[in-house]
């Protein structure tokens, strides 16, 4: 068995092939870093693979607005 070379997963649940994949149901558009990755790596909001090594996916904050208001 070869050593894990990426080491990006805190829970060590990944392997080298899956290390940069986002969690099930998550996309780059859900990430707080999306604008950076869109500009530098050409990512689309629907992508599910991170190129920002080590994986830097961080859930984007969702701001709740009172009903009936628009941003």
Short mmCIF file of C-alpha atoms in Angstrom, two decimals:
data_model
loop_
_atom_site.label_atom_id
_atom_site.label_comp_id
_atom_site.label_asym_id
_atom_site.label_seq_id
_atom_site.Cartn_x
_atom_site.Cartn_y
_atom_site.Cartn_z
CA UNK A 1 0.00 0.00 0.00
CA UNK A 2 1.42 3.38 -0.97
CA UNK A 3 1.55 6.35 1.37
CA UNK A 4 -1.12 9.00 1.16
CA UNK A 5 0.60 11.93 -0.57
CA UNK A 6 -1.97 14.72 -0.43
CA UNK A 7 -2.96 14.75 3.24
CA UNK A 8 -5.66 17.38 2.70
CA UNK A 9 -8.48 15.63 4.54
CA UNK A 10 -8.57 16.27 8.26
CA UNK A 11 -10.60 13.09 8.79
CA UNK A 12 -8.30 11.05 6.48
CA UNK A 13 -11.43 9.61 4.82
CA UNK A 14 -10.11 10.25 1.31
CA UNK A 15 -7.39 8.76 -0.82
CA UNK A 16 -5.12 10.37 -3.42
CA UNK A 17 -7.69 9.86 -6.17
CA UNK A 18 -10.60 11.41 -4.23
CA UNK A 19 -8.73 13.95 -2.09
CA UNK A 20 -9.83 17.07 -3.93
CA UNK A 21 -13.44 16.02 -4.56
CA UNK A 22 -16.09 18.04 -2.77
CA UNK A 23 -18.53 16.40 -0.38
CA UNK A 24 -21.63 14.78 -1.89
CA UNK A 25 -24.18 17.42 -2.83
CA UNK A 26 -21.65 20.30 -2.69
CA UNK A 27 -20.43 22.30 -5.67
CA UNK A 28 -17.90 25.06 -6.19
CA UNK A 29 -20.81 27.53 -6.20
CA UNK A 30 -21.43 26.61 -2.53
CA UNK A 31 -17.89 27.63 -1.55
CA UNK A 32 -16.79 30.94 -0.02
CA UNK A 33 -13.68 30.77 -2.25
CA UNK A 34 -15.60 30.41 -5.51
CA UNK A 35 -14.75 33.84 -6.95
CA UNK A 36 -11.02 33.11 -6.52
CA UNK A 37 -11.29 29.71 -8.19
CA UNK A 38 -13.47 31.03 -10.98
CA UNK A 39 -10.88 33.72 -11.78
CA UNK A 40 -7.68 31.69 -11.37
CA UNK A 41 -8.75 28.15 -12.27
CA UNK A 42 -11.74 28.74 -14.56
CA UNK A 43 -14.13 26.81 -12.34
CA UNK A 44 -17.87 26.82 -12.92
CA UNK A 45 -20.43 26.94 -10.06
CA UNK A 46 -21.45 23.36 -10.87
CA UNK A 47 -17.94 21.86 -10.57
CA UNK A 48 -17.41 19.28 -7.82
CA UNK A 49 -13.59 19.08 -7.82
CA UNK A 50 -11.30 21.55 -6.03
CA UNK A 51 -8.06 22.83 -7.58
CA UNK A 52 -7.22 25.10 -4.62
CA UNK A 53 -4.71 22.73 -2.93
CA UNK A 54 -4.99 21.73 -0.24
CA UNK A 55 -8.73 21.56 -0.65
CA UNK A 56 -10.07 24.82 0.74
CA UNK A 57 -13.80 24.27 0.43
CA UNK A 58 -15.54 26.40 3.02
CA UNK A 59 -19.32 26.63 3.07
CA UNK A 60 -20.45 30.04 1.85
CA UNK A 61 -22.38 32.01 4.46
CA UNK A 62 -26.05 32.34 3.63
CA UNK A 63 -27.56 35.61 4.72
CA UNK A 64 -31.21 35.28 5.64
CA UNK A 65 -33.33 38.26 4.72
CA UNK A 66 -36.75 39.05 6.13
CA UNK A 67 -39.59 37.76 3.96
CA UNK A 68 -40.67 40.17 1.26
CA UNK A 69 -37.29 41.93 0.88
CA UNK A 70 -34.94 41.80 -2.05
CA UNK A 71 -31.20 42.32 -2.22
#
